mmCIF file of N, CA and C in Angstrom:
data_model
loop_
_atom_site.group_PDB
_atom_site.id
_atom_site.type_symbol
_atom_site.label_atom_id
_atom_site.label_comp_id
_atom_site.label_asym_id
_atom_site.label_seq_id
_atom_site.Cartn_x
_atom_site.Cartn_y
_atom_site.Cartn_z
ATOM 1 N N MET A 1 -22.750 55.846 58.222
ATOM 2 C CA MET A 1 -23.489 54.841 57.203
ATOM 3 C C MET A 1 -23.033 54.195 57.160
ATOM 4 N N LYS A 2 -21.986 53.571 57.785
ATOM 5 C CA LYS A 2 -22.114 52.143 57.198
ATOM 6 C C LYS A 2 -22.928 51.254 57.473
ATOM 7 N N GLY A 3 -23.674 51.518 58.233
ATOM 8 C CA GLY A 3 -24.429 50.236 59.135
ATOM 9 C C GLY A 3 -25.985 50.885 58.865
ATOM 10 N N ASP A 4 -26.213 51.865 57.510
ATOM 11 C CA ASP A 4 -27.249 52.590 57.039
ATOM 12 C C ASP A 4 -28.148 51.649 56.600
ATOM 13 N N PRO A 5 -29.361 51.456 57.117
ATOM 14 C CA PRO A 5 -30.208 50.236 56.951
ATOM 15 C C PRO A 5 -30.479 50.707 55.073
ATOM 16 N N LYS A 6 -30.825 51.832 54.853
ATOM 17 C CA LYS A 6 -31.294 51.940 53.600
ATOM 18 C C LYS A 6 -30.123 51.943 52.348
ATOM 19 N N SER A 7 -28.678 51.718 52.773
ATOM 20 C CA SER A 7 -27.991 51.543 52.154
ATOM 21 C C SER A 7 -27.764 50.026 51.711
ATOM 22 N N VAL A 8 -27.843 49.242 52.354
ATOM 23 C CA VAL A 8 -27.640 47.611 52.686
ATOM 24 C C VAL A 8 -29.158 47.421 52.168
ATOM 25 N N VAL A 9 -30.701 48.084 51.984
ATOM 26 C CA VAL A 9 -31.332 47.568 51.241
ATOM 27 C C VAL A 9 -30.927 48.015 49.976
ATOM 28 N N GLY A 10 -30.066 49.077 49.546
ATOM 29 C CA GLY A 10 -30.419 49.395 48.299
ATOM 30 C C GLY A 10 -29.220 48.715 47.543
ATOM 31 N N PHE A 11 -27.775 47.436 48.481
ATOM 32 C CA PHE A 11 -26.894 47.027 48.088
ATOM 33 C C PHE A 11 -27.687 45.466 47.351
ATOM 34 N N VAL A 12 -28.673 45.315 47.700
ATOM 35 C CA VAL A 12 -29.318 43.906 48.362
ATOM 36 C C VAL A 12 -30.144 44.384 46.793
ATOM 37 N N VAL A 13 -30.564 45.147 46.849
ATOM 38 C CA VAL A 13 -32.438 45.313 45.907
ATOM 39 C C VAL A 13 -31.266 45.620 44.531
ATOM 40 N N LEU A 14 -29.821 45.959 43.999
ATOM 41 C CA LEU A 14 -28.971 46.082 43.457
ATOM 42 C C LEU A 14 -27.965 44.285 43.339
ATOM 43 N N ALA A 15 -28.416 43.879 43.955
ATOM 44 C CA ALA A 15 -27.567 42.572 43.865
ATOM 45 C C ALA A 15 -28.722 41.499 43.337
ATOM 46 N N LEU A 16 -29.863 41.682 43.381
ATOM 47 C CA LEU A 16 -30.523 41.087 43.277
ATOM 48 C C LEU A 16 -31.246 41.164 41.583
ATOM 49 N N LEU A 17 -31.151 42.641 41.306
ATOM 50 C CA LEU A 17 -31.759 43.051 40.296
ATOM 51 C C LEU A 17 -30.324 42.648 39.094
ATOM 52 N N LEU A 18 -29.139 42.428 39.609
ATOM 53 C CA LEU A 18 -27.910 42.435 38.871
ATOM 54 C C LEU A 18 -28.252 40.569 38.649
ATOM 55 N N ALA A 19 -28.721 39.905 39.605
ATOM 56 C CA ALA A 19 -28.722 38.244 39.409
ATOM 57 C C ALA A 19 -29.655 38.153 38.329
ATOM 58 N N VAL A 20 -31.021 39.259 38.259
ATOM 59 C CA VAL A 20 -32.192 38.085 38.077
ATOM 60 C C VAL A 20 -32.283 39.112 36.938
ATOM 61 N N GLY A 21 -30.982 39.940 36.311
ATOM 62 C CA GLY A 21 -30.310 40.110 35.019
ATOM 63 C C GLY A 21 -29.573 39.330 34.215
ATOM 64 N N ALA A 22 -28.163 38.666 35.108
ATOM 65 C CA ALA A 22 -27.809 37.923 34.731
ATOM 66 C C ALA A 22 -29.038 36.792 34.355
ATOM 67 N N VAL A 23 -29.287 35.786 35.274
ATOM 68 C CA VAL A 23 -30.318 34.912 34.971
ATOM 69 C C VAL A 23 -31.194 35.165 33.582
ATOM 70 N N GLY A 24 -31.930 36.368 33.217
ATOM 71 C CA GLY A 24 -32.506 36.793 32.154
ATOM 72 C C GLY A 24 -32.038 36.475 31.241
ATOM 73 N N GLY A 25 -30.571 37.072 31.047
ATOM 74 C CA GLY A 25 -29.323 37.369 29.870
ATOM 75 C C GLY A 25 -29.403 35.877 29.449
ATOM 76 N N CYS A 26 -29.448 34.686 30.182
ATOM 77 C CA CYS A 26 -28.652 33.862 30.053
ATOM 78 C C CYS A 26 -29.891 32.772 29.318
ATOM 79 N N LEU A 27 -31.059 33.228 29.644
ATOM 80 C CA LEU A 27 -32.629 32.379 29.525
ATOM 81 C C LEU A 27 -33.031 33.301 27.608
ATOM 82 N N ALA A 28 -32.592 34.464 27.791
ATOM 83 C CA ALA A 28 -32.372 34.687 26.843
ATOM 84 C C ALA A 28 -31.831 34.806 25.471
ATOM 85 N N PHE A 29 -30.583 34.792 25.872
ATOM 86 C CA PHE A 29 -29.550 34.422 24.947
ATOM 87 C C PHE A 29 -28.892 33.171 24.890
ATOM 88 N N GLY A 30 -29.706 32.268 25.376
ATOM 89 C CA GLY A 30 -29.304 30.740 25.787
ATOM 90 C C GLY A 30 -29.354 29.531 24.546
ATOM 91 N N PRO A 31 -30.724 29.810 23.684
ATOM 92 C CA PRO A 31 -30.511 29.380 22.765
ATOM 93 C C PRO A 31 -30.278 29.994 21.785
ATOM 94 N N VAL A 32 -29.942 31.077 21.710
ATOM 95 C CA VAL A 32 -28.702 32.091 20.655
ATOM 96 C C VAL A 32 -27.228 31.497 20.688
ATOM 97 N N TYR A 33 -26.638 30.920 22.064
ATOM 98 C CA TYR A 33 -25.228 30.636 21.924
ATOM 99 C C TYR A 33 -25.304 29.444 21.490
ATOM 100 N N ARG A 34 -26.279 28.500 22.113
ATOM 101 C CA ARG A 34 -26.419 26.944 21.000
ATOM 102 C C ARG A 34 -26.174 26.123 19.780
ATOM 103 N N VAL A 35 -27.367 27.821 19.177
ATOM 104 C CA VAL A 35 -27.211 27.412 17.405
ATOM 105 C C VAL A 35 -25.738 27.757 17.490
ATOM 106 N N TRP A 36 -25.320 28.860 17.776
ATOM 107 C CA TRP A 36 -23.731 29.486 17.064
ATOM 108 C C TRP A 36 -23.218 28.101 17.554
ATOM 109 N N GLU A 37 -22.852 27.760 18.986
ATOM 110 C CA GLU A 37 -22.229 26.288 19.032
ATOM 111 C C GLU A 37 -22.577 25.522 17.968
ATOM 112 N N GLN A 38 -23.530 24.772 17.922
ATOM 113 C CA GLN A 38 -23.538 23.847 16.833
ATOM 114 C C GLN A 38 -23.376 24.285 15.590
ATOM 115 N N GLU A 39 -23.528 25.676 14.810
ATOM 116 C CA GLU A 39 -23.154 26.100 13.927
ATOM 117 C C GLU A 39 -21.597 25.551 13.806
ATOM 118 N N LYS A 40 -21.045 25.975 14.612
ATOM 119 C CA LYS A 40 -19.270 25.825 14.697
ATOM 120 C C LYS A 40 -18.741 25.191 14.704
ATOM 121 N N ALA A 41 -19.299 24.327 15.285
ATOM 122 C CA ALA A 41 -19.340 22.312 15.738
ATOM 123 C C ALA A 41 -19.521 21.824 13.950
ATOM 124 N N GLY A 42 -20.601 22.590 13.590
ATOM 125 C CA GLY A 42 -20.525 21.465 11.897
ATOM 126 C C GLY A 42 -19.167 22.139 11.041
ATOM 127 N N GLN A 43 -19.119 23.192 11.298
ATOM 128 C CA GLN A 43 -17.955 23.578 10.257
ATOM 129 C C GLN A 43 -16.889 22.646 11.019
ATOM 130 N N ALA A 44 -16.403 22.773 11.819
ATOM 131 C CA ALA A 44 -15.051 22.075 12.338
ATOM 132 C C ALA A 44 -15.438 20.576 11.335
ATOM 133 N N GLU A 45 -16.496 20.065 11.598
ATOM 134 C CA GLU A 45 -16.468 18.170 11.149
ATOM 135 C C GLU A 45 -16.625 18.723 9.957
ATOM 136 N N LEU A 46 -17.275 19.717 9.194
ATOM 137 C CA LEU A 46 -17.015 19.926 7.682
ATOM 138 C C LEU A 46 -15.720 19.893 7.465
ATOM 139 N N ALA A 47 -14.677 20.862 7.973
ATOM 140 C CA ALA A 47 -13.379 21.027 7.675
ATOM 141 C C ALA A 47 -12.919 19.281 8.030
ATOM 142 N N ARG A 48 -12.869 18.702 9.453
ATOM 143 C CA ARG A 48 -12.492 17.314 9.081
ATOM 144 C C ARG A 48 -12.662 17.197 7.754
ATOM 145 N N ALA A 49 -13.661 16.476 7.498
ATOM 146 C CA ALA A 49 -14.382 15.147 6.683
ATOM 147 C C ALA A 49 -13.400 16.086 5.415
ATOM 148 N N GLU A 50 -13.641 17.382 4.793
ATOM 149 C CA GLU A 50 -13.161 17.839 3.789
ATOM 150 C C GLU A 50 -10.977 17.131 3.865
ATOM 151 N N SER A 51 -10.527 17.317 4.994
ATOM 152 C CA SER A 51 -8.964 17.579 5.512
ATOM 153 C C SER A 51 -9.049 15.376 5.040
ATOM 154 N N ASN A 52 -9.933 14.387 5.214
ATOM 155 C CA ASN A 52 -10.535 13.158 5.216
ATOM 156 C C ASN A 52 -9.875 12.842 4.198
ATOM 157 N N ARG A 53 -10.813 13.570 2.896
ATOM 158 C CA ARG A 53 -11.325 13.638 1.668
ATOM 159 C C ARG A 53 -9.869 13.724 0.571
ATOM 160 N N LYS A 54 -8.954 14.683 1.265
ATOM 161 C CA LYS A 54 -8.021 14.958 0.536
ATOM 162 C C LYS A 54 -6.781 13.913 0.410
ATOM 163 N N ILE A 55 -6.378 13.778 2.112
ATOM 164 C CA ILE A 55 -5.942 12.532 2.467
ATOM 165 C C ILE A 55 -6.356 11.289 1.709
ATOM 166 N N ALA A 56 -7.023 11.220 1.776
ATOM 167 C CA ALA A 56 -7.723 10.028 0.620
ATOM 168 C C ALA A 56 -7.971 9.697 -0.525
ATOM 169 N N VAL A 57 -8.029 11.615 -1.377
ATOM 170 C CA VAL A 57 -7.197 11.236 -2.693
ATOM 171 C C VAL A 57 -5.635 11.655 -2.400
ATOM 172 N N LEU A 58 -4.811 12.129 -2.234
ATOM 173 C CA LEU A 58 -3.552 11.930 -2.183
ATOM 174 C C LEU A 58 -2.980 10.454 -1.780
ATOM 175 N N GLU A 59 -3.581 10.019 -1.110
ATOM 176 C CA GLU A 59 -3.341 8.807 -0.732
ATOM 177 C C GLU A 59 -3.613 8.018 -2.402
ATOM 178 N N ALA A 60 -4.353 7.621 -2.232
ATOM 179 C CA ALA A 60 -4.928 7.067 -3.851
ATOM 180 C C ALA A 60 -3.900 7.387 -4.827
ATOM 181 N N SER A 61 -3.795 8.670 -4.664
ATOM 182 C CA SER A 61 -2.494 9.331 -5.857
ATOM 183 C C SER A 61 -1.272 8.489 -5.732
ATOM 184 N N ALA A 62 -0.891 8.682 -4.863
ATOM 185 C CA ALA A 62 0.620 8.500 -4.765
ATOM 186 C C ALA A 62 0.295 6.855 -4.836
ATOM 187 N N LYS A 63 -0.499 5.614 -4.657
ATOM 188 C CA LYS A 63 -0.955 4.412 -4.896
ATOM 189 C C LYS A 63 -0.409 4.388 -6.687
ATOM 190 N N GLN A 64 -1.307 5.366 -7.223
ATOM 191 C CA GLN A 64 -1.500 5.328 -8.467
ATOM 192 C C GLN A 64 0.065 4.952 -9.284
ATOM 193 N N GLN A 65 0.679 5.975 -8.505
ATOM 194 C CA GLN A 65 1.954 6.697 -9.002
ATOM 195 C C GLN A 65 2.708 5.545 -9.090
ATOM 196 N N ALA A 66 2.513 4.880 -8.128
ATOM 197 C CA ALA A 66 3.762 3.976 -7.315
ATOM 198 C C ALA A 66 3.160 2.737 -8.248
ATOM 199 N N ALA A 67 2.423 2.635 -8.345
ATOM 200 C CA ALA A 67 1.936 1.058 -9.262
ATOM 201 C C ALA A 67 2.271 1.843 -10.979
ATOM 202 N N VAL A 68 2.172 2.735 -11.102
ATOM 203 C CA VAL A 68 2.659 3.098 -12.904
ATOM 204 C C VAL A 68 3.926 2.990 -12.476
ATOM 205 N N MET A 69 4.682 3.601 -11.630
ATOM 206 C CA MET A 69 6.883 3.324 -11.434
ATOM 207 C C MET A 69 6.519 2.234 -11.650
ATOM 208 N N LEU A 70 6.145 0.734 -10.923
ATOM 209 C CA LEU A 70 6.344 -0.934 -11.035
ATOM 210 C C LEU A 70 5.945 -1.011 -11.928
ATOM 211 N N ALA A 71 5.115 -0.719 -12.663
ATOM 212 C CA ALA A 71 4.781 -1.425 -14.374
ATOM 213 C C ALA A 71 6.368 -1.007 -15.014
ATOM 214 N N GLN A 72 6.513 0.397 -15.093
ATOM 215 C CA GLN A 72 7.636 0.704 -15.886
ATOM 216 C C GLN A 72 8.476 -0.210 -15.711
ATOM 217 N N ALA A 73 8.786 0.285 -14.355
ATOM 218 C CA ALA A 73 10.320 -0.717 -13.786
ATOM 219 C C ALA A 73 10.241 -2.233 -14.203
ATOM 220 N N GLU A 74 9.356 -3.124 -14.760
ATOM 221 C CA GLU A 74 9.108 -3.952 -14.510
ATOM 222 C C GLU A 74 9.095 -4.122 -16.437
ATOM 223 N N VAL A 75 8.211 -3.066 -16.941
ATOM 224 C CA VAL A 75 8.796 -3.094 -18.429
ATOM 225 C C VAL A 75 10.470 -3.368 -18.619
ATOM 226 N N GLU A 76 11.417 -2.818 -17.811
ATOM 227 C CA GLU A 76 12.264 -2.422 -18.447
ATOM 228 C C GLU A 76 12.998 -3.456 -18.099
ATOM 229 N N ARG A 77 12.982 -4.232 -16.726
ATOM 230 C CA ARG A 77 13.278 -5.521 -16.232
ATOM 231 C C ARG A 77 13.621 -6.598 -17.766
ATOM 232 N N ALA A 78 11.802 -6.253 -18.027
ATOM 233 C CA ALA A 78 11.939 -8.018 -19.295
ATOM 234 C C ALA A 78 12.436 -7.501 -20.395
ATOM 235 N N LYS A 79 12.664 -5.551 -20.800
ATOM 236 C CA LYS A 79 13.116 -5.573 -21.733
ATOM 237 C C LYS A 79 14.956 -5.462 -21.930
ATOM 238 N N GLY A 80 15.737 -5.827 -20.251
ATOM 239 C CA GLY A 80 16.616 -6.085 -20.060
ATOM 240 C C GLY A 80 17.151 -7.617 -20.480
ATOM 241 N N VAL A 81 15.911 -8.448 -19.754
ATOM 242 C CA VAL A 81 15.917 -10.269 -19.646
ATOM 243 C C VAL A 81 15.948 -9.951 -21.485
ATOM 244 N N ALA A 82 15.177 -9.397 -22.079
ATOM 245 C CA ALA A 82 14.831 -10.065 -23.643
ATOM 246 C C ALA A 82 16.251 -9.565 -24.368
ATOM 247 N N GLU A 83 16.821 -8.720 -23.759
ATOM 248 C CA GLU A 83 17.969 -8.522 -24.363
ATOM 249 C C GLU A 83 19.357 -9.280 -24.350
ATOM 250 N N ALA A 84 19.508 -9.710 -22.762
ATOM 251 C CA ALA A 84 20.269 -10.903 -22.266
ATOM 252 C C ALA A 84 20.125 -12.007 -23.030
ATOM 253 N N ASN A 85 18.970 -12.824 -23.187
ATOM 254 C CA ASN A 85 18.427 -13.697 -23.327
ATOM 255 C C ASN A 85 18.926 -13.517 -25.576
ATOM 256 N N LYS A 86 18.799 -12.347 -25.914
ATOM 257 C CA LYS A 86 18.995 -12.262 -27.411
ATOM 258 C C LYS A 86 21.045 -12.323 -27.106
ATOM 259 N N ILE A 87 21.252 -12.031 -26.362
ATOM 260 C CA ILE A 87 22.886 -11.627 -26.395
ATOM 261 C C ILE A 87 23.542 -13.796 -26.786
ATOM 262 N N ILE A 88 22.697 -13.924 -25.310
ATOM 263 C CA ILE A 88 23.370 -15.506 -25.335
ATOM 264 C C ILE A 88 22.873 -15.856 -26.469
ATOM 265 N N GLY A 89 21.403 -16.294 -26.756
ATOM 266 C CA GLY A 89 21.149 -17.106 -27.954
ATOM 267 C C GLY A 89 22.384 -16.611 -29.051
ATOM 268 N N GLU A 90 22.264 -15.442 -29.419
ATOM 269 C CA GLU A 90 23.286 -15.162 -30.705
ATOM 270 C C GLU A 90 24.692 -15.847 -30.409
ATOM 271 N N GLY A 91 24.932 -15.923 -29.306
ATOM 272 C CA GLY A 91 26.759 -16.138 -28.927
ATOM 273 C C GLY A 91 25.969 -17.724 -28.835
ATOM 274 N N LEU A 92 25.103 -18.067 -28.644
ATOM 275 C CA LEU A 92 25.657 -19.819 -28.460
ATOM 276 C C LEU A 92 25.523 -20.437 -30.170
ATOM 277 N N LYS A 93 24.986 -20.252 -31.180
ATOM 278 C CA LYS A 93 24.293 -20.154 -32.046
ATOM 279 C C LYS A 93 25.674 -20.641 -32.893
ATOM 280 N N GLY A 94 25.888 -21.896 -33.170
ATOM 281 C CA GLY A 94 27.108 -22.898 -34.016
ATOM 282 C C GLY A 94 27.779 -23.309 -32.592
ATOM 283 N N HIS A 95 27.973 -23.694 -31.627
ATOM 284 C CA HIS A 95 28.606 -23.914 -30.527
ATOM 285 C C HIS A 95 27.899 -25.089 -30.340
ATOM 286 N N GLU A 96 27.574 -26.238 -30.948
ATOM 287 C CA GLU A 96 26.882 -27.479 -29.908
ATOM 288 C C GLU A 96 27.880 -28.241 -29.496
ATOM 289 N N GLU A 97 28.868 -28.427 -29.728
ATOM 290 C CA GLU A 97 30.043 -29.075 -28.915
ATOM 291 C C GLU A 97 29.899 -28.069 -27.463
ATOM 292 N N TYR A 98 30.149 -27.028 -27.378
ATOM 293 C CA TYR A 98 30.226 -26.547 -26.212
ATOM 294 C C TYR A 98 28.804 -26.708 -25.079
ATOM 295 N N LEU A 99 27.835 -26.711 -25.973
ATOM 296 C CA LEU A 99 26.323 -26.983 -25.032
ATOM 297 C C LEU A 99 26.462 -28.028 -25.009
ATOM 298 N N ARG A 100 26.708 -29.373 -25.543
ATOM 299 C CA ARG A 100 26.859 -30.520 -25.195
ATOM 300 C C ARG A 100 27.837 -30.817 -24.092
ATOM 301 N N TYR A 101 29.005 -30.341 -23.607
ATOM 302 C CA TYR A 101 30.448 -30.054 -23.106
ATOM 303 C C TYR A 101 29.619 -29.719 -21.343
ATOM 304 N N LEU A 102 28.762 -28.370 -21.494
ATOM 305 C CA LEU A 102 27.889 -27.673 -20.993
ATOM 306 C C LEU A 102 26.802 -28.513 -20.058
ATOM 307 N N TRP A 103 26.336 -29.243 -20.758
ATOM 308 C CA TRP A 103 25.208 -29.996 -20.853
ATOM 309 C C TRP A 103 25.893 -31.271 -20.106
ATOM 310 N N LEU A 104 26.766 -32.109 -20.122
ATOM 311 C CA LEU A 104 27.453 -33.515 -19.341
ATOM 312 C C LEU A 104 27.927 -33.083 -18.149
ATOM 313 N N MET A 105 28.480 -31.828 -18.298
ATOM 314 C CA MET A 105 29.305 -31.089 -17.004
ATOM 315 C C MET A 105 27.878 -31.277 -16.303
ATOM 316 N N GLY A 106 26.716 -30.476 -16.394
ATOM 317 C CA GLY A 106 25.531 -30.648 -15.934
ATOM 318 C C GLY A 106 24.840 -31.966 -14.851
ATOM 319 N N LEU A 107 25.176 -32.794 -15.788
ATOM 320 C CA LEU A 107 24.509 -34.330 -15.451
ATOM 321 C C LEU A 107 25.228 -34.966 -14.060
ATOM 322 N N GLU A 108 26.400 -33.858 -13.859
ATOM 323 C CA GLU A 108 27.541 -34.629 -12.384
ATOM 324 C C GLU A 108 26.932 -34.200 -11.496
ATOM 325 N N HIS A 109 26.100 -33.019 -11.628
ATOM 326 C CA HIS A 109 25.511 -32.518 -10.104
ATOM 327 C C HIS A 109 23.805 -32.957 -10.063
ATOM 328 N N VAL A 110 23.083 -34.101 -10.811
ATOM 329 C CA VAL A 110 22.368 -34.347 -11.062
ATOM 330 C C VAL A 110 21.633 -35.049 -10.168
ATOM 331 N N ALA A 111 21.181 -34.555 -8.575
ATOM 332 C CA ALA A 111 20.714 -35.300 -7.564
ATOM 333 C C ALA A 111 20.242 -36.874 -7.503
ATOM 334 N N ALA A 112 20.439 -37.498 -7.071
ATOM 335 C CA ALA A 112 20.084 -38.963 -6.913
ATOM 336 C C ALA A 112 18.175 -38.835 -6.380
ATOM 337 N N SER A 113 17.781 -39.767 -6.031
ATOM 338 C CA SER A 113 16.587 -40.205 -6.202
ATOM 339 C C SER A 113 16.659 -40.664 -5.018
ATOM 340 N N PRO A 114 15.560 -40.898 -3.675
ATOM 341 C CA PRO A 114 15.752 -41.104 -2.761
ATOM 342 C C PRO A 114 15.293 -42.700 -2.370
ATOM 343 N N ASN A 115 15.882 -43.790 -3.366
ATOM 344 C CA ASN A 115 15.504 -44.941 -3.606
ATOM 345 C C ASN A 115 17.143 -45.431 -4.144
ATOM 346 N N GLY A 116 17.535 -44.571 -4.974
ATOM 347 C CA GLY A 116 19.313 -44.675 -4.711
ATOM 348 C C GLY A 116 19.681 -43.954 -6.451
ATOM 349 N N SER A 117 18.224 -44.329 -7.237
ATOM 350 C CA SER A 117 19.138 -44.473 -8.670
ATOM 351 C C SER A 117 18.876 -42.972 -9.020
ATOM 352 N N THR A 118 19.118 -42.759 -10.017
ATOM 353 C CA THR A 118 19.157 -41.774 -11.039
ATOM 354 C C THR A 118 18.285 -42.050 -12.412
ATOM 355 N N VAL A 119 17.204 -41.016 -13.042
ATOM 356 C CA VAL A 119 16.843 -41.058 -13.933
ATOM 357 C C VAL A 119 17.044 -39.733 -15.136
ATOM 358 N N VAL A 120 17.803 -40.262 -15.941
ATOM 359 C CA VAL A 120 18.428 -38.974 -16.556
ATOM 360 C C VAL A 120 17.778 -39.301 -18.437
ATOM 361 N N TYR A 121 16.755 -38.293 -18.677
ATOM 362 C CA TYR A 121 15.885 -38.548 -20.407
ATOM 363 C C TYR A 121 17.192 -37.554 -21.614
ATOM 364 N N VAL A 122 17.773 -38.590 -22.273
ATOM 365 C CA VAL A 122 18.542 -38.310 -23.279
ATOM 366 C C VAL A 122 18.002 -37.742 -24.119
ATOM 367 N N PRO A 123 18.150 -36.907 -24.811
ATOM 368 C CA PRO A 123 17.485 -36.647 -26.420
ATOM 369 C C PRO A 123 17.914 -37.315 -27.176
ATOM 370 N N THR A 124 17.059 -37.869 -28.247
ATOM 371 C CA THR A 124 17.617 -38.312 -29.443
ATOM 372 C C THR A 124 18.222 -37.349 -30.391
ATOM 373 N N GLU A 125 18.712 -37.873 -31.863
ATOM 374 C CA GLU A 125 18.742 -37.392 -32.627
ATOM 375 C C GLU A 125 17.953 -35.803 -33.094
ATOM 376 N N ALA A 126 16.470 -36.583 -33.338
ATOM 377 C CA ALA A 126 15.071 -35.475 -33.275
ATOM 378 C C ALA A 126 15.444 -34.441 -31.885
ATOM 379 N N ASN A 127 15.982 -34.430 -31.441
ATOM 380 C CA ASN A 127 15.767 -34.219 -29.554
ATOM 381 C C ASN A 127 14.348 -34.151 -28.819
ATOM 382 N N LEU A 128 14.028 -35.626 -28.991
ATOM 383 C CA LEU A 128 13.131 -35.853 -28.322
ATOM 384 C C LEU A 128 13.322 -37.047 -27.933
ATOM 385 N N PRO A 129 13.052 -37.081 -25.996
ATOM 386 C CA PRO A 129 13.409 -37.925 -25.073
ATOM 387 C C PRO A 129 13.056 -39.344 -25.754
ATOM 388 N N ILE A 130 13.313 -40.492 -24.815
ATOM 389 C CA ILE A 130 12.480 -41.616 -25.196
ATOM 390 C C ILE A 130 11.614 -41.725 -23.721
ATOM 391 N N LEU A 131 10.780 -41.507 -23.648
ATOM 392 C CA LEU A 131 10.100 -41.990 -22.777
ATOM 393 C C LEU A 131 10.003 -43.511 -22.201
ATOM 394 N N GLU A 132 9.849 -43.600 -21.062
ATOM 395 C CA GLU A 132 9.827 -44.886 -20.552
ATOM 396 C C GLU A 132 8.392 -45.585 -19.914
ATOM 397 N N ALA A 133 7.142 -45.418 -21.034
ATOM 398 C CA ALA A 133 6.516 -45.475 -20.275
ATOM 399 C C ALA A 133 5.712 -46.924 -19.406
ATOM 400 N N SER A 134 6.284 -47.782 -19.598
ATOM 401 C CA SER A 134 6.524 -49.246 -18.802
ATOM 402 C C SER A 134 7.384 -49.163 -17.751
ATOM 403 N N ARG A 135 8.084 -48.281 -17.457
ATOM 404 C CA ARG A 135 9.244 -48.712 -15.817
ATOM 405 C C ARG A 135 8.236 -48.418 -14.901
ATOM 406 N N LYS A 136 8.821 -49.419 -13.997
ATOM 407 C CA LYS A 136 7.674 -48.698 -12.668
ATOM 408 C C LYS A 136 9.085 -48.639 -11.761
ATOM 409 N N PRO A 137 8.378 -47.695 -10.648
ATOM 410 C CA PRO A 137 8.725 -46.878 -9.893
ATOM 411 C C PRO A 137 9.654 -47.877 -8.867
#
């Protein structure tokens, strides 16, 4: 029976029917599969775009919060400087001799100009310096 021509023909016919069925199935369901595949690709691209948008929004929100906090820190620093200036100013009122002493001590550290001379403008009684308009360099 193994070599029976009828069984061989039946096997070949069955194989051909299966091949034709497979090719027909591919031809029939190929377009449906391509539509499904494109739909899934579109959904994946939409999900990627939404994720990128969320990331951009979160980054912008973080930058905004950082800017607000930096501004608050700058305001606090300015308040501290203003308070320090107020304390220093109040502490120096009525201490003209000490301020004059500090000014004279500061003159010791005045750097000489490249030609070896040093120019220091000393304020007068009205706290206005005498300018040397006719002085030549």
